[in-house]
XYZ file of C-alpha atoms in Angstrom:
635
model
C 104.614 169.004 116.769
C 106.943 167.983 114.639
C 109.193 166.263 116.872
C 106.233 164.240 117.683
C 105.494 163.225 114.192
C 108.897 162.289 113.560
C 108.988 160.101 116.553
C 106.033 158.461 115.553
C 107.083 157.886 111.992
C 110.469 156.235 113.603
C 108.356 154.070 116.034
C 106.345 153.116 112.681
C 110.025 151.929 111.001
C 110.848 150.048 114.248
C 107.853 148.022 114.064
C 108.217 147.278 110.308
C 111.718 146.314 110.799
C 111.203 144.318 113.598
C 108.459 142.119 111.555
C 110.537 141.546 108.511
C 113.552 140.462 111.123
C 114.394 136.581 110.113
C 114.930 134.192 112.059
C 119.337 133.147 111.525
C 119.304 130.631 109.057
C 120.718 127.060 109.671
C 123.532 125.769 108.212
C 123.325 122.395 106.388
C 124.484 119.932 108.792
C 127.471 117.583 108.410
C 127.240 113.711 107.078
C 126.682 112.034 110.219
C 128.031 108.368 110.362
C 125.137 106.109 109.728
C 126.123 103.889 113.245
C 125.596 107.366 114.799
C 121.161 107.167 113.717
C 121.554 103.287 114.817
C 123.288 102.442 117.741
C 121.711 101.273 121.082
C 121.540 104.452 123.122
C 123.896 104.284 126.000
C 120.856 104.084 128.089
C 117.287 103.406 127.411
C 114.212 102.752 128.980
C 114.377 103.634 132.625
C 111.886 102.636 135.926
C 112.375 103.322 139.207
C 112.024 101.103 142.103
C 109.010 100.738 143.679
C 110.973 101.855 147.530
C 112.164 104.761 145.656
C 115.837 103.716 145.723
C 117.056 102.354 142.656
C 116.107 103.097 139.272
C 116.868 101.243 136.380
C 117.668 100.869 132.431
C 118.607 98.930 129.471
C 122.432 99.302 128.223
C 124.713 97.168 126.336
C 126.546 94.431 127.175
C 128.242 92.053 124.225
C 126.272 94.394 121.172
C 122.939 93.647 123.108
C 120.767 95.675 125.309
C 120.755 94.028 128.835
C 119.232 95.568 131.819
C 121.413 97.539 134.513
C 120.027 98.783 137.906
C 121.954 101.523 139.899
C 121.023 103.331 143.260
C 119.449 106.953 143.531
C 122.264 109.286 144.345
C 125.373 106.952 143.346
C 127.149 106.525 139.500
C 127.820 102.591 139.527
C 125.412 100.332 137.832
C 125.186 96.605 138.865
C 124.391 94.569 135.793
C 121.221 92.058 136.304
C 120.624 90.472 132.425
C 123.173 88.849 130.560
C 121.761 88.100 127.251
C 124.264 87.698 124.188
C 122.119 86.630 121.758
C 118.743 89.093 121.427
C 118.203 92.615 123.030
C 115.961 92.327 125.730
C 113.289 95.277 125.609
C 110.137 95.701 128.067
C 110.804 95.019 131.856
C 109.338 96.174 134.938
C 110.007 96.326 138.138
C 107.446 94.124 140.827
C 108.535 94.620 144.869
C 112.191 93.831 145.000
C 112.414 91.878 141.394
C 112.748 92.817 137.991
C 110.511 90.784 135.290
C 110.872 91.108 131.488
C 109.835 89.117 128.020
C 112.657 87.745 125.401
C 112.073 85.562 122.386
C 113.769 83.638 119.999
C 115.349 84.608 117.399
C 111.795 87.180 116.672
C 109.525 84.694 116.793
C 107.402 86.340 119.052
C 106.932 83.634 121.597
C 107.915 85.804 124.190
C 108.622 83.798 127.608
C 109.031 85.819 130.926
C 111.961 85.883 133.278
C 112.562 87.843 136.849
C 115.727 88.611 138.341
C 116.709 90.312 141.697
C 117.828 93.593 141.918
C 121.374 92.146 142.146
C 121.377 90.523 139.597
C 120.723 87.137 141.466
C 118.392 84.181 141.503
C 117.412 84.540 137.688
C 114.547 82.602 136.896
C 112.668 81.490 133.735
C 108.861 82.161 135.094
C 106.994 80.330 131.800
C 109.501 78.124 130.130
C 107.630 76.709 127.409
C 108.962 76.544 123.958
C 106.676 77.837 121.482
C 104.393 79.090 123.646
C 103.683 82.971 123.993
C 103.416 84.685 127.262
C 102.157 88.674 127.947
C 101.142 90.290 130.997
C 97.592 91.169 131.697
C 97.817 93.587 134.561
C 100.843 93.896 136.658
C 98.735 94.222 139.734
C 100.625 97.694 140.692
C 99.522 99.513 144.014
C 97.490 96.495 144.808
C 98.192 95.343 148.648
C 98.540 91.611 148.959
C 99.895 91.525 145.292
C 103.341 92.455 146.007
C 104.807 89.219 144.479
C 102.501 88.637 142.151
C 101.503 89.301 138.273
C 98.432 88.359 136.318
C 99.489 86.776 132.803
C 98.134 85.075 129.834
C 99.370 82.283 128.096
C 98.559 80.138 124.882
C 100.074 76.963 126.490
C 96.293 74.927 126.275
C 95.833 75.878 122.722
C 98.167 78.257 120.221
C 94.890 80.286 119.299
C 93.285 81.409 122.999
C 95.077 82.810 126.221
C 94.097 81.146 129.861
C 94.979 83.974 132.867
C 96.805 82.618 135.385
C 98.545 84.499 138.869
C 101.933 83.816 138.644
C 104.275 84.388 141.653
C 107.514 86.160 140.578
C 109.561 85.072 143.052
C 108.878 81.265 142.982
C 107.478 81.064 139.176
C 104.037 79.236 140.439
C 101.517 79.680 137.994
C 97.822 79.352 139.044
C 95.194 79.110 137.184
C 92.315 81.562 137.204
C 89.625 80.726 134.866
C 88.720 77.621 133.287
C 88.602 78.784 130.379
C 86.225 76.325 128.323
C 84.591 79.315 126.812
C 87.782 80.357 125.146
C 87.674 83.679 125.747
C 90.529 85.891 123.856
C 90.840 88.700 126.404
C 90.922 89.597 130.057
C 90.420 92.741 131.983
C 90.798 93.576 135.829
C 89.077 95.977 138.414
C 91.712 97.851 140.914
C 91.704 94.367 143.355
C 93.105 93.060 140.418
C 90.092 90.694 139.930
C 89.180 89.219 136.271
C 86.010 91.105 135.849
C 85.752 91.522 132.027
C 86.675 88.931 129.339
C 86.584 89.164 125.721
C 85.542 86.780 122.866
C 85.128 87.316 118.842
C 83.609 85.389 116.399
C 85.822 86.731 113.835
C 83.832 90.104 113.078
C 82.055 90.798 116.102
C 83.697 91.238 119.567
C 81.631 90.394 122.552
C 82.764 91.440 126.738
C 81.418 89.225 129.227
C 81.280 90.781 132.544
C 80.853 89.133 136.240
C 79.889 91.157 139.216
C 82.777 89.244 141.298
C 84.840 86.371 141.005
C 82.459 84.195 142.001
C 79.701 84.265 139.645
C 80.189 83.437 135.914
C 80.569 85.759 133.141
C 77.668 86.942 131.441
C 77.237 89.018 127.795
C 77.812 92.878 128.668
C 78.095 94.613 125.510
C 78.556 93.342 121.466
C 79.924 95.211 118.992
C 81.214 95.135 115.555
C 84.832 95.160 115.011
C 84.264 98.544 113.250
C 82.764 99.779 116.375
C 85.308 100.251 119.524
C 84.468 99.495 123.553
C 87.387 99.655 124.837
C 87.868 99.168 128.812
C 90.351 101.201 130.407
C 89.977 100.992 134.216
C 86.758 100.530 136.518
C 85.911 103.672 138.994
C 87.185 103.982 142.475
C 84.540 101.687 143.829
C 84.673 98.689 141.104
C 81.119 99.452 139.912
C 81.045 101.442 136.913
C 84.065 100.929 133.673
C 85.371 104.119 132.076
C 85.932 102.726 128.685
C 86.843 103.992 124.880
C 84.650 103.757 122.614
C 82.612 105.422 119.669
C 79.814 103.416 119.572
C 77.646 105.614 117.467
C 79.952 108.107 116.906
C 82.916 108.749 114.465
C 85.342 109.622 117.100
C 86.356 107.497 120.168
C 85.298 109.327 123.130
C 85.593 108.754 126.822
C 82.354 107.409 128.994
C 81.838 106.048 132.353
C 79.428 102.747 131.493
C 77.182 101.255 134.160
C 77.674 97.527 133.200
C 74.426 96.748 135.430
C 72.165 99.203 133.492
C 74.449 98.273 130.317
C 74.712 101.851 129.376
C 76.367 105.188 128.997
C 75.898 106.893 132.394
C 77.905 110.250 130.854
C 80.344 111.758 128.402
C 83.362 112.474 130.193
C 85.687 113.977 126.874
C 86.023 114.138 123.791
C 87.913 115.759 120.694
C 85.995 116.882 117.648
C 88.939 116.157 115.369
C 90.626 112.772 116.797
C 89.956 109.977 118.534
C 90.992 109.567 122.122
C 93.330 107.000 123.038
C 95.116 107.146 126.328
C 93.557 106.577 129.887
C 95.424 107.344 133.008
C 94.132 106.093 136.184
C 95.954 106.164 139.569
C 94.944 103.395 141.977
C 96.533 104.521 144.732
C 94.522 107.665 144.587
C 91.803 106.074 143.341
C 91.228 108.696 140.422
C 90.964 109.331 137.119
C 93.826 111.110 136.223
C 94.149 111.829 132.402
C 93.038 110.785 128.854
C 95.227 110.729 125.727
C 95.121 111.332 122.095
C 97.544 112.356 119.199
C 96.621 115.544 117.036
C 99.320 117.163 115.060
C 101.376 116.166 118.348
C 100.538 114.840 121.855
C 97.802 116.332 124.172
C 96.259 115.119 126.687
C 93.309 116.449 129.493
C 93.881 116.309 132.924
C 90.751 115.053 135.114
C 93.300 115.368 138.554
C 94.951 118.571 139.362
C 97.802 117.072 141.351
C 98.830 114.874 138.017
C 97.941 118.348 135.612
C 100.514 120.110 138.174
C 103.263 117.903 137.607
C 102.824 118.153 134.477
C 102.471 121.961 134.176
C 105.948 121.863 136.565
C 107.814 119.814 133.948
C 107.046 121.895 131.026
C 107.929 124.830 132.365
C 111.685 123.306 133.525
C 111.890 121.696 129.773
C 110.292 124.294 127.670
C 109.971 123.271 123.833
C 110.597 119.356 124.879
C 107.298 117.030 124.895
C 107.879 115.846 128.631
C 105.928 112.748 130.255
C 106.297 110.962 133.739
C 107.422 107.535 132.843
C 107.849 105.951 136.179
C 107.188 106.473 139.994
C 107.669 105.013 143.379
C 104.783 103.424 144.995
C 105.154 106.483 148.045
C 104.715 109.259 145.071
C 107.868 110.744 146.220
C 110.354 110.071 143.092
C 109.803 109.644 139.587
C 111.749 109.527 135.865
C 110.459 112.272 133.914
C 111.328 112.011 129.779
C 111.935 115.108 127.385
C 112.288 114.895 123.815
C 111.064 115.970 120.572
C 111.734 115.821 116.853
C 115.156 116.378 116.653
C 116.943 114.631 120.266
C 115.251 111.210 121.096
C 115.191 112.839 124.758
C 117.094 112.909 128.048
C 115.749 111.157 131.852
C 115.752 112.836 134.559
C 115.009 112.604 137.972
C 111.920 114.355 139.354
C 111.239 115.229 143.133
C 107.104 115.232 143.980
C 107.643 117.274 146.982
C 110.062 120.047 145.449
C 109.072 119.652 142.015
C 112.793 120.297 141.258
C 114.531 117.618 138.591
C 117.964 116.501 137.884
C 119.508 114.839 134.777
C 120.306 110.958 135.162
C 120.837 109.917 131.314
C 121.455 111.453 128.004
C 121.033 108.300 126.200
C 122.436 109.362 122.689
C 124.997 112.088 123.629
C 126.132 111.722 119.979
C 122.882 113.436 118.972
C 123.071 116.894 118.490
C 119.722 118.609 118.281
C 121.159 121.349 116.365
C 122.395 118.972 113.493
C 118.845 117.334 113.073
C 116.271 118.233 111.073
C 112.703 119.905 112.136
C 109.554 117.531 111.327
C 106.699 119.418 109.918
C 103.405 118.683 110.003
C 101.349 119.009 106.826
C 98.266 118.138 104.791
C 97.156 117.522 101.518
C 93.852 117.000 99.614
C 93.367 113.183 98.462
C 92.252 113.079 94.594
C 88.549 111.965 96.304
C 88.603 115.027 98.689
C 89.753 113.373 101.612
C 92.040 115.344 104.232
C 95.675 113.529 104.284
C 97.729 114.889 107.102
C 101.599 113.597 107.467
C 104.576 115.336 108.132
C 107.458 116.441 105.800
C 111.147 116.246 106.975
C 113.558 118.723 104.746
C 117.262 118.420 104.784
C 118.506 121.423 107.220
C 120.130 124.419 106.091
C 119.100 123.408 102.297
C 116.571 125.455 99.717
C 113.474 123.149 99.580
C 113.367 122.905 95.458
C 113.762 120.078 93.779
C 115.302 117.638 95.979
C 115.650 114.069 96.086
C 112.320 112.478 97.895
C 112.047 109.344 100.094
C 108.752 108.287 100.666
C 107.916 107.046 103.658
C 104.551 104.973 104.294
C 103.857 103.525 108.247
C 103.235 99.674 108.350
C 100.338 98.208 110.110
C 98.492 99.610 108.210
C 96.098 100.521 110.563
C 98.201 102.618 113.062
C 99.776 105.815 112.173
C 103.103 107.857 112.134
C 103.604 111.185 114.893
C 105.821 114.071 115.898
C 108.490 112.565 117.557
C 112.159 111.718 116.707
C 112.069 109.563 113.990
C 116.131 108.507 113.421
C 114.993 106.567 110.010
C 113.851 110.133 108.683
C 116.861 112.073 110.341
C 119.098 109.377 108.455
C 117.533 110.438 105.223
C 117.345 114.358 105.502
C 121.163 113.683 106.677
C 121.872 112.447 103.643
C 119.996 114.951 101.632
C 116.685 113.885 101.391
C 113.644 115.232 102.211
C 111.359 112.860 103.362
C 107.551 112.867 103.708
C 105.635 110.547 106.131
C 101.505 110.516 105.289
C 98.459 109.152 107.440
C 96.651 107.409 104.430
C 93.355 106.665 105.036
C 92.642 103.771 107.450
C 95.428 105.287 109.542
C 94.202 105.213 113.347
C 93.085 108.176 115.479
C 90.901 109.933 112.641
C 87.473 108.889 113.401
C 85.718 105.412 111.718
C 84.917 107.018 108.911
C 88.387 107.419 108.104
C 89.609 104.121 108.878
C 86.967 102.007 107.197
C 87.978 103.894 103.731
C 90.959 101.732 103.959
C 88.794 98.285 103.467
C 89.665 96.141 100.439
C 91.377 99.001 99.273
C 95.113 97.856 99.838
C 96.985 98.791 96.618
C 94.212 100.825 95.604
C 92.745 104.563 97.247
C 95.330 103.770 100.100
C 97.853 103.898 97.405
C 96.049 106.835 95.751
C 96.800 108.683 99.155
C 100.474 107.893 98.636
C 100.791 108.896 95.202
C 98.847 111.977 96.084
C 101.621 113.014 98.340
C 103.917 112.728 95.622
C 101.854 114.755 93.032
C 101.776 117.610 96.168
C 105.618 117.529 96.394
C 105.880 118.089 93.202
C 103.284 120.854 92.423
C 104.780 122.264 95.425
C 108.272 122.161 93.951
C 110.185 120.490 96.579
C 110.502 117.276 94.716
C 112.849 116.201 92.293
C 110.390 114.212 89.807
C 113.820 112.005 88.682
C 114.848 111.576 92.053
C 111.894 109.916 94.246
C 112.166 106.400 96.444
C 110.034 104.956 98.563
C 110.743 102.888 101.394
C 108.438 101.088 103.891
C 108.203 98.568 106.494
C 105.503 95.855 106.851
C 102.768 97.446 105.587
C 104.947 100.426 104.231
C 106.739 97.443 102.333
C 103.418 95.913 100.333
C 102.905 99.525 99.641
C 106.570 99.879 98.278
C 105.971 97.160 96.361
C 103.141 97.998 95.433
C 103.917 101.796 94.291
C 106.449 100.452 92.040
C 104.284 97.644 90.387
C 101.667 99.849 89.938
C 102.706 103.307 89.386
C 105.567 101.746 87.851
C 106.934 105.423 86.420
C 106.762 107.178 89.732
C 109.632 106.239 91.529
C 113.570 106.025 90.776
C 114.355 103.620 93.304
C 112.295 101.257 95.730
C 113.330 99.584 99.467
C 110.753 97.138 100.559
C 111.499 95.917 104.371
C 109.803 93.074 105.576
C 106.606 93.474 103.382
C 103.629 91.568 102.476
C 104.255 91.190 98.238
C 101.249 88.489 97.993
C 98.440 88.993 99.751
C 97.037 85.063 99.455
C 100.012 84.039 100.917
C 100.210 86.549 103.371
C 96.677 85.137 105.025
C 98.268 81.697 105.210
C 100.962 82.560 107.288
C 99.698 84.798 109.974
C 100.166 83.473 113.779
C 98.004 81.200 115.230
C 97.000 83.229 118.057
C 95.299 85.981 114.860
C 93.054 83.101 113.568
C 90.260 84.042 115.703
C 90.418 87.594 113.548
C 90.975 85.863 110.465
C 87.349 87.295 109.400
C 88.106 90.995 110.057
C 91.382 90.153 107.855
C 89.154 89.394 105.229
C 86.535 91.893 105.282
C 89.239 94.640 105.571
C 91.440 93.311 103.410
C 89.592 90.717 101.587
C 88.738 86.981 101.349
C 91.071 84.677 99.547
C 87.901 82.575 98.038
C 85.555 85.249 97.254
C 87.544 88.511 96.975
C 90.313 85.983 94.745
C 90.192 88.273 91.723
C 90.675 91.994 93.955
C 93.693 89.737 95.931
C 94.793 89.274 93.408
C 95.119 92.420 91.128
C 96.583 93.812 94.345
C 99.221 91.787 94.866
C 102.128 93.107 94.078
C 103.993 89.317 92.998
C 101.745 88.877 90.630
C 102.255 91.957 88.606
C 106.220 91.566 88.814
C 106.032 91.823 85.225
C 105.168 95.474 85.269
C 108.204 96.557 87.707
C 110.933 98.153 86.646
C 112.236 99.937 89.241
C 115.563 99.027 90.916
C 114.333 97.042 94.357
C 116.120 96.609 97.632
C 114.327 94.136 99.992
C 114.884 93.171 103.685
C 113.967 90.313 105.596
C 114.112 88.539 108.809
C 114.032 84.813 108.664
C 112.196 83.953 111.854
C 109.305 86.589 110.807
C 105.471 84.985 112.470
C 103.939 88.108 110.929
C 105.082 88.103 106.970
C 106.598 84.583 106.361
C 110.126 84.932 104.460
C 108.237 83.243 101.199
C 106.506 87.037 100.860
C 109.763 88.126 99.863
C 111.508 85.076 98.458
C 108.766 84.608 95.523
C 109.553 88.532 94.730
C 112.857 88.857 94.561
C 112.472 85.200 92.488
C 110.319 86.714 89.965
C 112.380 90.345 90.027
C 115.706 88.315 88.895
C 114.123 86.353 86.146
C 112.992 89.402 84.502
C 116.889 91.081 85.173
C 115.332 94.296 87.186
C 117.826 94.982 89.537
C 117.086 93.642 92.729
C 119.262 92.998 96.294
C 118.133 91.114 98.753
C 119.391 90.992 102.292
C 118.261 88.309 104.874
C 119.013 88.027 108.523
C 118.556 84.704 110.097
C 118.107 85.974 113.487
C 115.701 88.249 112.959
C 112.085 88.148 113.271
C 109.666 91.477 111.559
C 112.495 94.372 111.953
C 116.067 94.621 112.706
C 116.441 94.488 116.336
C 120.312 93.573 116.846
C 122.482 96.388 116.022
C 124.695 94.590 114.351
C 122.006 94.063 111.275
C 120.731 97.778 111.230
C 123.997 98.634 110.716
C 124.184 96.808 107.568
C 120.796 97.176 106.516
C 120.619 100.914 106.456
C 124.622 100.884 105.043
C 123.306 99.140 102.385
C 120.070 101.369 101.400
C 122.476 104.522 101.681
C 124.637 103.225 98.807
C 121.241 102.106 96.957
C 119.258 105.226 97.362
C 122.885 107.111 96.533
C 123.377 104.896 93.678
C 119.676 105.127 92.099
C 118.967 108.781 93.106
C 121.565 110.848 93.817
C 122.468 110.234 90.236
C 119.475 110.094 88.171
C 119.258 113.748 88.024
């Protein structure tokens, strides 16, 4: 008897232990060279042939990411771009050719181009200066359509795109529609047949549908811009459209819509937290395969049990890594499977349908270690008006979370939002000692409508609440150094950089504004031609230079240089369509009459962000010394 209570009181111990265990602790990593967060991975963005045979990926060549193509099975790489002047990024591969968009100097005019596999026979498919060119569907697993894409182009008029079929090989353009109607947007069934097209007044977004490309396009379905219909793919027999949408809902759902009846015919998914926003559909198969959406991290629901087991087969091989099929032959038998999460931007590798077996083909950054990186943590945090503010909070590793220095870090867009994923801006900061907190302020995208329209005509105002709440939370927390706080944004981020520090002028030590908006009557004037059809949902969301003059203009951060103090750091790219190089010129103008500390940094070959290595090198050089100058030692 009392052997057996003395083993159980042991057995007690060994349990009580075994809870309290820790996990080891990590070691503060070294200072990792800034080129090291920066430079073009050795390899990047890799497809596979459509025979199976070759896969390819972007690499550099002269400081610039060209595109290389090597065959399954062998280690030499043949070359095919030769671009010394911009990085070339998307490309795809149509029968034996590879096609892919470049621009000028970021101007956003992309044109297209298609090489052969060799690297031969380069040619410039739609040539025209000024004029931008993006691919409506590439007509994938379509017989008959081997040689063939479906694009749209603003060559008639800078505002509207006209589809046309253009022939890779040859460069022939044909033109599709005539379209008189100026419709702004096309959609195809699974022939690859215009069957939807899209039109706005400004606010309200109308898809015309035709039955076949015969007859003309009638009105299918109106909708606010506040409301969303989006199309993702027509069923296996071209009748009814599984779309997006949240008509009469908060969340974006998936349906299947009759576009005869003009209705709902059923709810196919839907998340009670998020909105959906991802639709797989194989056309070979004919099936739906998956739908999307982004929670805390990535989920998606599987619809096709072959797709769910490939899946299911990958993250068992890559446990702990977010994994995804990113390309596949047109036979189903190869494909390039990604892992990655928030500390290693990933590795490729090759995955066999048949075996379900994978090998490694590229560790792109070999010069990341996971180990040395720092974990990204989701969080949340209550608004001041009750609203639920999730982001995610990066902490230097290996070091006590009290009182550190703080970079804040608000997304551009605004309306799109940041995720778990490796972020190297972030890992850059916690690197250096920072933690670093990323938040999904209202009007951030995947939260439901009632979310998103919160953020109208509020720039500088709750949307900057939501910021300044994060602060307030770091500090009550204690992780924040109230001396020692930045913030740095892009776009967006950068208005809301600017406008932290004109506003909230005592909050922040230090300030790096990267190609933001800093007036927002200015910023309305120079938006592309090809957004002037949405100039109205500009306004209501933002507001209307004429009638909303005196909210513009208490929100603009120029016009309140006078309260900003802060020292400012401000990037821009010369060639930028999006937010004209005058946003920041009449800033830092203002900033040095006053004598508030203020660099400025401008690339001329450089549109909205830094894509040549070359100029992130010296643009995040130069915040390190800043945010070291201004933070490290205010304390």
């Amino acid at each position: 008897m009392i052997k057996k209570n003395v083993l159980s009181v042991l057995v007690v111990l060994a349990v009580l232990l075994s809870s309290c265990k820790q996990e080891p602790k990590e070691t503060p990593a070294p200072l990792i060279d800034v080129k090291t967060f920066f430079k073009n991975g050795e390899k990047s963005t890799f497809r596979i042939s459509p025979d199976g045979n070759y896969f390819s990926y972007r690499a550099d060549y002269k400081g610039k990411s060209n595109i290389f193509v090597q065959k399954v099975g062998e280690q030499k790489a043949v070359r095919v771009t030769n671009d010394t002047l911009r990085s070339i990024s998307g490309y795809f591969w149509k029968g034996d050719r590879i096609v892919y968009a470049q621009d000028i100097g970021g101007d956003e005019n992309f044109q297209l181009f298609s090489v052969k596999a060799d690297g031969k026979d380069l040619k410039a498919l739609t040539p025209f200066p000024g004029v931008r060119s993006d691919i409506t569907d590439a007509l994938i697993d379509i017989k008959g359509k081997e040689k063939e894409l479906i694009v749209q182009i603003n060559k008639r008029v800078k505002e509207y795109f006209d589809p046309y079929l253009l022939n890779v090989e040859t460069g022939t353009l044909t033109l599709l529609y005539d379209n008189k109607e100026n419709f702004d947007g096309w959609f195809t069934d699974n022939n690859g047949i215009i069957r939807l097209a899209s039109k706005t007044d400004g606010v309200n977004i109308t898809w015309n549908y035709r039955n076949s490309e015969k007859e003309p396009f009638t009105p299918l379905v109106t909708t606010t811009f506040k409301d969303i219909f989006t199309p993702a793919s027509f069923d296996k027999n071209n009748k009814n459209i599984y779309a997006l949408s949240n008509i009469g809902k908060d969340k974006v759902i998936l349906v299947e819509y009759d576009p005869i009846s003009k209705k709902n015919v059923k709810e196919l998914f839907s998340d009670p937290n998020y909105d959906l926003s991802t639709l797989d559909y194989d056309r070979k198969k004919q099936v739906l395969t998956s739908v999307g959406w982004e929670a805390e991290k990535q989920e998606k629901h599987f619809f096709d049990k072959d797709w769910e087991t490939i899946q299911n087969n990958l993250e068992k091989k890559l446990e702990g890594y977010e994994t995804e099929i990113v390309s596949y032959d047109d036979a189903r038998t190869k494909a390039i499977a990604w892992a990655g999460n928030d500390r290693t931007p990933g590795k490729f590798y090759l995955y066999d349908f048949k075996t379900a077996e994978i090998k490694e083909v590229a560790n792109p950054y070999p010069w990341i270690e996971e180990k040395q990186m720092s974990h990204i943590k989701p969080v949340t945090y209550k608004s001041r008006d009750g609203l639920e503010i999730h982001g995610y909070l990066t902490l230097p590793l290996g070091i006590e979370p009290k009182n550190l220095p703080v970079v804040i870090n608000p997304h551009g867009g605004p309306w799109a939002r940041d995720g778990w994923y490796y972020n190297p801006e972030v890992q850059f900061l916690a690197n250096r000692g920072y933690a670093v907190l990323q938040m999904n302020f209202r009007g951030s995208t995947g939260y439901g409508k009632k979310f998103w329209e919160a953020s109208f005509k509020q720039w500088g105002k709750t949307m900057q609440d939501d910021i300044t709440d994060g602060v307030e939370w770091l500090k009550k927390e204690g992780i924040a150094d109230e001396k020692r706080i930045a913030i740095y944004g892009g776009s967006y981020g950068g208005y809301a950089t600017l406008a932290g520090v004109a506003f909230t002028p005592d909050l922040y030590a230090a300030a790096v504004d990267y190609v933001g908006v800093s007036k927002l009557f200015t910023f309305m004037n120079t938006i592309p031609p090809y957004w002037k059809p949405y100039l109205d949902q500009f306004h209501e969301m933002v507001g209307d230079p004429k009638k909303d003059s005196l909210l513009l203009a208490s929100t603009s951060p120029a016009l309140h240089a006078d309260k900003i103090k802060t020292p400012l750091f401000v990037a821009q790219g010369a060639n930028d369509p999006r937010v004209n190089k005058a946003e920041s010129d009449q800033m830092v103008e203002a900033l040095k009459k006053r004598g508030v500390t203020v660099e400025y940094m401008v690339k001329n070959d450089e549109g909205h962000g830094f894509h040549n290595q070359n100029n992130r090198y010296d643009f995040y050089g130069a915040m390190e010394k800043f945010l070291d100058k201004h933070l490290k030692k205010a304390k």
